[in-house]
Coordinates of C-alpha atoms in Angstrom, one line a residue:
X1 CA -1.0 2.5 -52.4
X2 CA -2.5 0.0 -49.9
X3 CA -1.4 -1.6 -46.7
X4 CA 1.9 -1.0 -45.5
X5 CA 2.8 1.4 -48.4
X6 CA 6.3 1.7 -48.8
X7 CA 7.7 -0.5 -46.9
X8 CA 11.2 -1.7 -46.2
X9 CA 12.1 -5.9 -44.9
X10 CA 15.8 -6.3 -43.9
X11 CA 17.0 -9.6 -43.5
X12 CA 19.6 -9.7 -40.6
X13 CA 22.3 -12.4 -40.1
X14 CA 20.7 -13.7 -37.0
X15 CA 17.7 -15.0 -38.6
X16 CA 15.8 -12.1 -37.9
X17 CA 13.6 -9.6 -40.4
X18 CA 13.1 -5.8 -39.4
X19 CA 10.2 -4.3 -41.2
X20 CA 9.3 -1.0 -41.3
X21 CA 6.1 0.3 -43.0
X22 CA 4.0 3.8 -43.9
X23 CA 7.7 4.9 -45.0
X24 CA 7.2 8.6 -46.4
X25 CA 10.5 7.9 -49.2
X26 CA 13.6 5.4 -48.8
X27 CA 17.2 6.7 -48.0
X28 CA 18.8 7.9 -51.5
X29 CA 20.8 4.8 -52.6
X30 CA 17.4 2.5 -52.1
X31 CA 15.0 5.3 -53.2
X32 CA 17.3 5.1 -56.6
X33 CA 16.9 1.5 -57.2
X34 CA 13.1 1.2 -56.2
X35 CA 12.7 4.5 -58.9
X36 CA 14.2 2.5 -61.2
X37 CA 12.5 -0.7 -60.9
X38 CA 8.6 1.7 -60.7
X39 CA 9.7 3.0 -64.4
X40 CA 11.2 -0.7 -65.6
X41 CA 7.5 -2.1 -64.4
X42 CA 5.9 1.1 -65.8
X43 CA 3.8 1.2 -62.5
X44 CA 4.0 2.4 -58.9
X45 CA 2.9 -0.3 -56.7
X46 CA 5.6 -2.6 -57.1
X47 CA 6.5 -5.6 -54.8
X48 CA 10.2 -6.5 -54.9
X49 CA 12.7 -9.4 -53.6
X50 CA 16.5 -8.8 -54.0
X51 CA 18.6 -11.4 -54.0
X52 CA 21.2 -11.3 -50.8
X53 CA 23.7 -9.3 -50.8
X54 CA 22.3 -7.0 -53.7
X55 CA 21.4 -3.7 -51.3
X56 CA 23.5 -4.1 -47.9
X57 CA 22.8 -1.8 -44.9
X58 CA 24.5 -1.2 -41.9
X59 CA 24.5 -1.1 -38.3
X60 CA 23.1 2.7 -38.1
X61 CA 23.0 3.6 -41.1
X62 CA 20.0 5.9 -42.8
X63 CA 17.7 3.9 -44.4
X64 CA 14.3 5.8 -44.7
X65 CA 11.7 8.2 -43.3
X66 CA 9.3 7.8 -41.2
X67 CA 5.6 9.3 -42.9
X68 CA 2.0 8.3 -43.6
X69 CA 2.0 6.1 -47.0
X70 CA -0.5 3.1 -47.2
X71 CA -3.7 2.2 -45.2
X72 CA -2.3 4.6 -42.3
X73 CA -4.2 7.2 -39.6
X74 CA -1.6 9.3 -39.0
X75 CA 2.7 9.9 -39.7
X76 CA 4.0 7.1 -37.5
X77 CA 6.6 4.2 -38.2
X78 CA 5.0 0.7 -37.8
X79 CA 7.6 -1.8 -36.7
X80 CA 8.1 -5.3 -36.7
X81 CA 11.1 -7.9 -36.2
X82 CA 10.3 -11.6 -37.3
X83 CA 11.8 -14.7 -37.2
X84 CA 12.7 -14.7 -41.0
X85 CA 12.2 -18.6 -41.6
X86 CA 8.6 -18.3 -41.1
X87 CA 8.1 -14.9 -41.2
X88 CA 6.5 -15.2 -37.5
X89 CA 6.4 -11.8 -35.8
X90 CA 7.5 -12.1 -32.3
X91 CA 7.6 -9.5 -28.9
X92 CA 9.9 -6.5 -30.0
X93 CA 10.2 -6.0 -26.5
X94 CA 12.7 -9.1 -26.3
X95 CA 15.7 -6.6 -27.9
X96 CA 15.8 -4.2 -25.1
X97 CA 14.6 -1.2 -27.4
X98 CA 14.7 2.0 -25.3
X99 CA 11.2 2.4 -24.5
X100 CA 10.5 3.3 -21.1
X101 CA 7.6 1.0 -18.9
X102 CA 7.2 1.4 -15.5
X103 CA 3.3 1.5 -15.7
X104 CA 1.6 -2.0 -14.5
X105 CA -1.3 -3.1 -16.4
X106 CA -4.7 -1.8 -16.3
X107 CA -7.2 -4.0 -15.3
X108 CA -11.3 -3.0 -16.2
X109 CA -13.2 -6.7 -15.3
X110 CA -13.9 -9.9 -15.2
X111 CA -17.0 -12.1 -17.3
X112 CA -17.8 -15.0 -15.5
X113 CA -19.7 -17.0 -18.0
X114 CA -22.1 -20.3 -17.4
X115 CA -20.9 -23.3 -20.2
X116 CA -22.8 -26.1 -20.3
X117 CA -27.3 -25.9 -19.7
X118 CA -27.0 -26.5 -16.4
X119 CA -24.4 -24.1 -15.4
X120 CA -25.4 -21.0 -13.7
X121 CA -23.9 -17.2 -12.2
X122 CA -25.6 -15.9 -9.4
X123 CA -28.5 -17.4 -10.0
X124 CA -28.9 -16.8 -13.9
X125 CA -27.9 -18.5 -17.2
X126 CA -26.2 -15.1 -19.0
X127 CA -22.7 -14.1 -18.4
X128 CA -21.8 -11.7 -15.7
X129 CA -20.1 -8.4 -16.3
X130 CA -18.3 -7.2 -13.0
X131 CA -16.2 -3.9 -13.0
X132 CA -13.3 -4.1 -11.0
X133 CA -11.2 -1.5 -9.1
X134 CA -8.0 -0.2 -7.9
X135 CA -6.9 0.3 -4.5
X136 CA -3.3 0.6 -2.2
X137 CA -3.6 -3.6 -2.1
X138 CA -4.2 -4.1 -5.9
X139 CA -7.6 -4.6 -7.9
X140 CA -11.0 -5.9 -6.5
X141 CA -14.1 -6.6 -7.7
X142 CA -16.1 -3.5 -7.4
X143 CA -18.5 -3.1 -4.3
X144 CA -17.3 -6.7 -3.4
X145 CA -20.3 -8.4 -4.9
X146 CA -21.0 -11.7 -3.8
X147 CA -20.3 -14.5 -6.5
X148 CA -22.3 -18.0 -6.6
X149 CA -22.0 -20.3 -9.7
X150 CA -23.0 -24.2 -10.1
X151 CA -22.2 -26.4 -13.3
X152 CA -18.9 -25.5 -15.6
X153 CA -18.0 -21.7 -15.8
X154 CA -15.2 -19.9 -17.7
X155 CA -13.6 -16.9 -16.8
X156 CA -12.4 -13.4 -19.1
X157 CA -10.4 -10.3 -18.0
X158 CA -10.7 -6.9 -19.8
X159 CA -7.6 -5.6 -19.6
X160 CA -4.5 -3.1 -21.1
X161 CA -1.6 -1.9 -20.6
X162 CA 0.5 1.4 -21.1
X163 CA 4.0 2.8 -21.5
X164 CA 5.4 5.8 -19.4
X165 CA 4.3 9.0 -20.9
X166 CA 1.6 7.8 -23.2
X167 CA -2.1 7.8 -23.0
X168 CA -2.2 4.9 -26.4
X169 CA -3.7 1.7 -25.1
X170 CA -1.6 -1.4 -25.8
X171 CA -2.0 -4.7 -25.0
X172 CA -0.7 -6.9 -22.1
X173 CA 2.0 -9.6 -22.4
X174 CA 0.7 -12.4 -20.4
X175 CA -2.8 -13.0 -18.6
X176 CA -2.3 -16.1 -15.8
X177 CA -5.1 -17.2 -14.0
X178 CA -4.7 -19.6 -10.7
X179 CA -7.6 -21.3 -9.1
X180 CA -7.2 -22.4 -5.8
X181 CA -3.3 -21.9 -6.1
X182 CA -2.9 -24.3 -9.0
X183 CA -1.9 -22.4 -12.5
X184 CA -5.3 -23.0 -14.5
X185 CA -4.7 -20.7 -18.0
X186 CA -1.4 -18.7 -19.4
X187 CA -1.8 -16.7 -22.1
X188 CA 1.4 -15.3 -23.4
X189 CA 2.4 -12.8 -26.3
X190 CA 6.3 -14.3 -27.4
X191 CA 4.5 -14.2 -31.4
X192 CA 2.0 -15.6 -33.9
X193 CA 1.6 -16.8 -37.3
X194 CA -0.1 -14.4 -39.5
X195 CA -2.4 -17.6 -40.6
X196 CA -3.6 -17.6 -36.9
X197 CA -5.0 -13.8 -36.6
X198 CA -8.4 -15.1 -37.5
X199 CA -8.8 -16.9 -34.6
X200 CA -8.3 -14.0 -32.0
X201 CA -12.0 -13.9 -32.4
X202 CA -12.3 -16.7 -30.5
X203 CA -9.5 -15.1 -27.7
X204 CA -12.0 -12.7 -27.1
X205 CA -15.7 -12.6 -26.4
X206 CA -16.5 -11.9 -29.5
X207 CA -20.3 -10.9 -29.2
X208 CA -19.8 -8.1 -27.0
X209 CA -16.9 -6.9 -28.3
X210 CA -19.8 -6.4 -31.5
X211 CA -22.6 -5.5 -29.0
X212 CA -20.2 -2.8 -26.4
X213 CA -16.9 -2.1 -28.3
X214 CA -15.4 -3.9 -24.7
X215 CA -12.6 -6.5 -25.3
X216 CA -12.6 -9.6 -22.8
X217 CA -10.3 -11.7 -23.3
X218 CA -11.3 -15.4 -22.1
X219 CA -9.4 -17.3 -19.7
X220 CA -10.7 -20.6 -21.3
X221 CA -10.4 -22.3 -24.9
X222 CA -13.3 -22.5 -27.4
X223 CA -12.8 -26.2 -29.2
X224 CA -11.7 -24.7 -32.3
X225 CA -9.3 -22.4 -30.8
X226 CA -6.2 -23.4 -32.2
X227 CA -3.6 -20.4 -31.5
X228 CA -0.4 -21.1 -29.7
X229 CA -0.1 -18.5 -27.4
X230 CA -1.7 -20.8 -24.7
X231 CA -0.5 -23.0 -21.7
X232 CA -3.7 -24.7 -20.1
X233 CA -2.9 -27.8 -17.9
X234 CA -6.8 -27.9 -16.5
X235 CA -9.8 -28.3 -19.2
X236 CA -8.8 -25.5 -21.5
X237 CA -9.6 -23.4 -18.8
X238 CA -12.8 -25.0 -17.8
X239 CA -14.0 -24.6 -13.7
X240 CA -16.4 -27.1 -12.5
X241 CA -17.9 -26.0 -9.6
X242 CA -19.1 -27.7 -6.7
X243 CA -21.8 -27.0 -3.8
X244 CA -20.6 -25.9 -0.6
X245 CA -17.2 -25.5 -2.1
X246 CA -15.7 -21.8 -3.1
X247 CA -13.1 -21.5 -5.6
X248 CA -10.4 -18.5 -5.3
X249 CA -9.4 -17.2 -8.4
X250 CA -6.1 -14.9 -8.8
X251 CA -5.3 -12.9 -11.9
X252 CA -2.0 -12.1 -12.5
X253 CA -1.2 -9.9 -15.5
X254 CA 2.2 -8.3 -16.7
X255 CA 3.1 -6.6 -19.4
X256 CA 6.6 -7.0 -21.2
X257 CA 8.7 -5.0 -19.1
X258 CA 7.5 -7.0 -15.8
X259 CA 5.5 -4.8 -14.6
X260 CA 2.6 -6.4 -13.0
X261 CA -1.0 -6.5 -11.7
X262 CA -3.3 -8.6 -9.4
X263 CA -6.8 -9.1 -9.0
X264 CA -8.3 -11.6 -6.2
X265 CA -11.9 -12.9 -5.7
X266 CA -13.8 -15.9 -4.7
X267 CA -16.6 -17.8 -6.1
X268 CA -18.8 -20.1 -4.2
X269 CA -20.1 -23.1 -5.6
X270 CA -24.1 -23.9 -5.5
X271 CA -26.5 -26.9 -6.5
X272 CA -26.8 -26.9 -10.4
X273 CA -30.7 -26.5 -11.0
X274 CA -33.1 -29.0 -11.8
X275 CA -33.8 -29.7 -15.1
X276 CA -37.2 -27.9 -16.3
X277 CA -39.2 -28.8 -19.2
X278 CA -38.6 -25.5 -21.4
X279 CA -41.7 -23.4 -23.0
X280 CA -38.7 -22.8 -25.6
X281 CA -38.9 -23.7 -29.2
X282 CA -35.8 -26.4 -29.4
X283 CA -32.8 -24.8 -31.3
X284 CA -31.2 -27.0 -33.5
X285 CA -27.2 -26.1 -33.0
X286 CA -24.1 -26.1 -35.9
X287 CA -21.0 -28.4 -34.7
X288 CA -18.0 -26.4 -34.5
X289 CA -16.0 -29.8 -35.7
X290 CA -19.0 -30.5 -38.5
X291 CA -19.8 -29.2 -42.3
X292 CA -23.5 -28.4 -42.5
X293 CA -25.8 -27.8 -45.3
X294 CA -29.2 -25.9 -45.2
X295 CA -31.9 -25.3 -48.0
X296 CA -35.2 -23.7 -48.2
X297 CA -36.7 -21.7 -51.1
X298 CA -33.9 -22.6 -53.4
X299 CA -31.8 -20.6 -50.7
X300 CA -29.1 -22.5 -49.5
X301 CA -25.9 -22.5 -47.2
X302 CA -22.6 -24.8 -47.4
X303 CA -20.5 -23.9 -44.4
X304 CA -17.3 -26.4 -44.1
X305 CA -16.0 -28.1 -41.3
X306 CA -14.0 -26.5 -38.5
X307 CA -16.0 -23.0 -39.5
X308 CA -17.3 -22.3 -36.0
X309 CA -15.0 -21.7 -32.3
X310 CA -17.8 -23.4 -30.7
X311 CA -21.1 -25.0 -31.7
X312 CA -23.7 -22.1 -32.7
X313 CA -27.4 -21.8 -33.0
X314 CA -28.9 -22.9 -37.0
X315 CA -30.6 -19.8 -37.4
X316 CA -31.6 -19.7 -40.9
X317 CA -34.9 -18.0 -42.2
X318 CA -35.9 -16.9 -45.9
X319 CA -38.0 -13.4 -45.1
X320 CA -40.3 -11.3 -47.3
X321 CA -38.8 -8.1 -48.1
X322 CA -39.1 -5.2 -45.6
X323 CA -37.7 -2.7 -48.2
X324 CA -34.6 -2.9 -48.7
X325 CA -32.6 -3.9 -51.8
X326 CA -34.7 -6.7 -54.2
X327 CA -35.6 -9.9 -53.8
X328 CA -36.4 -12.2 -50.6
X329 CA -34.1 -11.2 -47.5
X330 CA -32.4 -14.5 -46.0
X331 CA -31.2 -14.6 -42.7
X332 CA -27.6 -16.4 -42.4
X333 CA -26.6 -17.1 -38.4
X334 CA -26.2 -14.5 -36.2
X335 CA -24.6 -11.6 -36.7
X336 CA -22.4 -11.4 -33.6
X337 CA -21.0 -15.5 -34.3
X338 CA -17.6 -15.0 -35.6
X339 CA -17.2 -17.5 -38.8
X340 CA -13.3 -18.9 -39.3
X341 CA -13.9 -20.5 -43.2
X342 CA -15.9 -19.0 -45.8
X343 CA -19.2 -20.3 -46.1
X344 CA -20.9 -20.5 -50.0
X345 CA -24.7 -18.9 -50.1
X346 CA -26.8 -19.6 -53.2
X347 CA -29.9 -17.2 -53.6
X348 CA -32.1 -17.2 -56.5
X349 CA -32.4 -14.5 -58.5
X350 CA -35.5 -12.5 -58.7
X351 CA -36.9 -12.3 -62.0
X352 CA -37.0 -8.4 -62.6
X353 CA -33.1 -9.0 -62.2
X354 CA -32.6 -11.5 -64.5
X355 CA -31.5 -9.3 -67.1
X356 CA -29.3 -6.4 -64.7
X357 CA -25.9 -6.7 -66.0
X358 CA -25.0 -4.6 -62.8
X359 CA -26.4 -7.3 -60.2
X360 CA -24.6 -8.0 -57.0
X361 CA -24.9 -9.5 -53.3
X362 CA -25.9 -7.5 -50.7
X363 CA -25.8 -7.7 -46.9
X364 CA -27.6 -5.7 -44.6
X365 CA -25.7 -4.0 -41.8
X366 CA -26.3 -2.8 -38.0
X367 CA -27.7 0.8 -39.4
X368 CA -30.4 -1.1 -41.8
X369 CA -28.1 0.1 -44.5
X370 CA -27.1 -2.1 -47.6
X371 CA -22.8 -3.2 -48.0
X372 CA -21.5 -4.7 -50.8
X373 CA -21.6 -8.3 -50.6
X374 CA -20.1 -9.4 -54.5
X375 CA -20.8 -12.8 -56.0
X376 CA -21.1 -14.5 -59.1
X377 CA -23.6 -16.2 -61.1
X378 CA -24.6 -19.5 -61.8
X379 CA -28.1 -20.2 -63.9
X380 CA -30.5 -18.2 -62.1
X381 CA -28.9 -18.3 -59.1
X382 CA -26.5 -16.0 -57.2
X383 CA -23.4 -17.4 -55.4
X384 CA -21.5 -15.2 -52.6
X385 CA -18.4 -16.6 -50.4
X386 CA -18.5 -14.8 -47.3
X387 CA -17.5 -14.6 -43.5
X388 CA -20.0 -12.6 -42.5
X389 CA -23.2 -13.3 -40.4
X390 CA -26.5 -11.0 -41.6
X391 CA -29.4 -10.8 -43.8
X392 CA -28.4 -11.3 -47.4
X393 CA -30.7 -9.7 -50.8
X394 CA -29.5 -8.3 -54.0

């Protein structure tokens, strides 16, 4: 009723797994058995492993319809091949499928982004958005803006890809970026574990994907990146900048067919600032490597090691209640830091609710609206294991 719906793995003798999902009904001799096995169960959603050799299918042979079963938006067939040991989905593309690709990549921008406190783009300390644009020689920067930067910058490209024919965005197959000639960051699609999807929000710039709906993808590694889809000689993509000295940076981005783009542009390096004492209230900052613990008002947070990409802002605050939902309203993190482990809030409960049988966790979302946030008791305290950043009541 969920997810793939009905869905159909075949194990092949070359260590690979086909999978196809949102199957409208089976081809008769499987829809037979599955039947069967629903009404042994006594219950549709069944999840079933035959032993080899029990239902054999040949080369070309009819095994189901396409249709629209599961968490789908619309009839289509959703493919897969994995490697079967580890059930690692890897490139389709590598089994010469006959889908036509002569369409090169698409590239939008680049986000030049200032890393360290004394690292600055054109002057400021916030990342730089720059459109980019296709001509007869390949992309450019749009309008040719000039580019200084001082201190440690990283780099991300907005890009996507195509097939002949088809206006459905797709992703690319590799993002390599050269500076000064010298291979500095590969990205490269071959496959991924399914216990590494989580940290694709740490691929991408995850705070304006939230803000703008745009998708960078960075061309350098947060510390607690660990996918595998990476080859980075430099520092995980890391470009220290020097003054007087411009850096040349070249994109090149294929998809899996070979098709492929290029994008060119310089940066010159400038004097880091001096350091100014700050009017700024100091921010006390989460290790991405550490476990931390906060408490205030019997509130409290327990957010385990390894939960961050990157070391975050502590921004904790128990508020009075603005109107919505009961109780205090406490403020976990911010809402556009992407969390990796679940983090364990304890809230107490107010005392009007002591008694509600039908009490739950709430979280407040981007519309001021409340979304179910579950939990459990404990005394008169509220417990809820969650991912997500936000303002938490009942």
């Amino acid at each position: 009723p969920g997810g793939y719906g009905k869905a159909l793995y075949i194990e092949h003798p070359n260590g690979y797994t086909s999978v196809y999902a949102h199957l409208d009904h089976f081809a008769p001799k499987i829809e037979t058995i599955v039947t069967n096995l629903q009404y042994q169960k006594e219950t549709f959603a069944i999840e079933h492993y035959f032993e080899p050799g029990e239902i054999v299918v040949a080369m070309q042979e009819l095994i189901a319809y396409s249709g629209n079963t599961g968490s789908s938006g619309g009839p289509h067939l959703h493919f897969e091949i994995r490697e079967t040991e580890q059930q690692k989905p890897i490139n389709v593309h590598f089994f010469d499928l006959p889908v036509k690709d002569d369409v090169p990549p698409h590239i939008e921008a680049v986000c030049i982004y200032p890393l360290d406190a004394n690292s600055r783009v054109n002057g400021k300390k916030e990342p730089l958005y720059l459109p980019v644009v296709k001509t007869q020689n390949g992309y450019i920067l749009k309008n040719n803006p000039s580019l200084t930067a001082s201190g440690t910058i990283g780099i991300g490209v907005e890009t996507l890809d195509y097939f002949s024919g088809s206006w459905r965005k797709c992703g690319v197959y590799s993002i390599r970026m050269l500076v000064d000639n010298i291979e500095w960051f590969v990205s490269r699609l071959d496959g991924f574990l399914f216990s590494q999807t989580r940290y694709l929000n740490s691929h991408i710039d995850y705070g304006r994907k939230q803000l703008t709906n745009r998708t960078i993808q960075k061309s350098f590694l947060d510390v607690n990146n660990n996918l595998d889809i990476y080859r980075v000689p430099s520092d995980r993509g890391r470009i220290r900048m020097e003054a007087g000295l411009a850096r040349s940076i070249q994109y090149d981005i294929r998809d899996a067919a070979g098709n492929r783009s290029q994008l060119n542009f310089t940066v010159q390096g400038t004097l880091s600032p001096q350091p100014l004492e700050s009017s700024i209230p100091f921010q006390a900052m989460i290790s991405a490597k550490k476990s931390y613990h906060f408490e205030a008002d019997e509130f409290s947070v327990d957010i385990p090691a390894n939960s961050f990409y990157t070391d975050v802002p502590a921004l904790f605050e128990v508020k009075p209640n603005n109107g919505k939902g009961f109780g205090q309203h406490f403020q976990v993190l911010d809402v556009n830091i992407p969390i990796h482990n679940f983090m364990e809030l304890s809230m107490p409960i107010p005392a009007e609710l002591l008694t509600h049988k039908g009490l739950t966790g709430a979280r407040i979302n981007k519309d001021n609206g409340l979304v179910f946030a579950g939990g459990k008791r404990n005394g008169d305290h509220w417990i809820v294991r969650t991912r997500e950043p936000g303002v938490y009541c009942f």
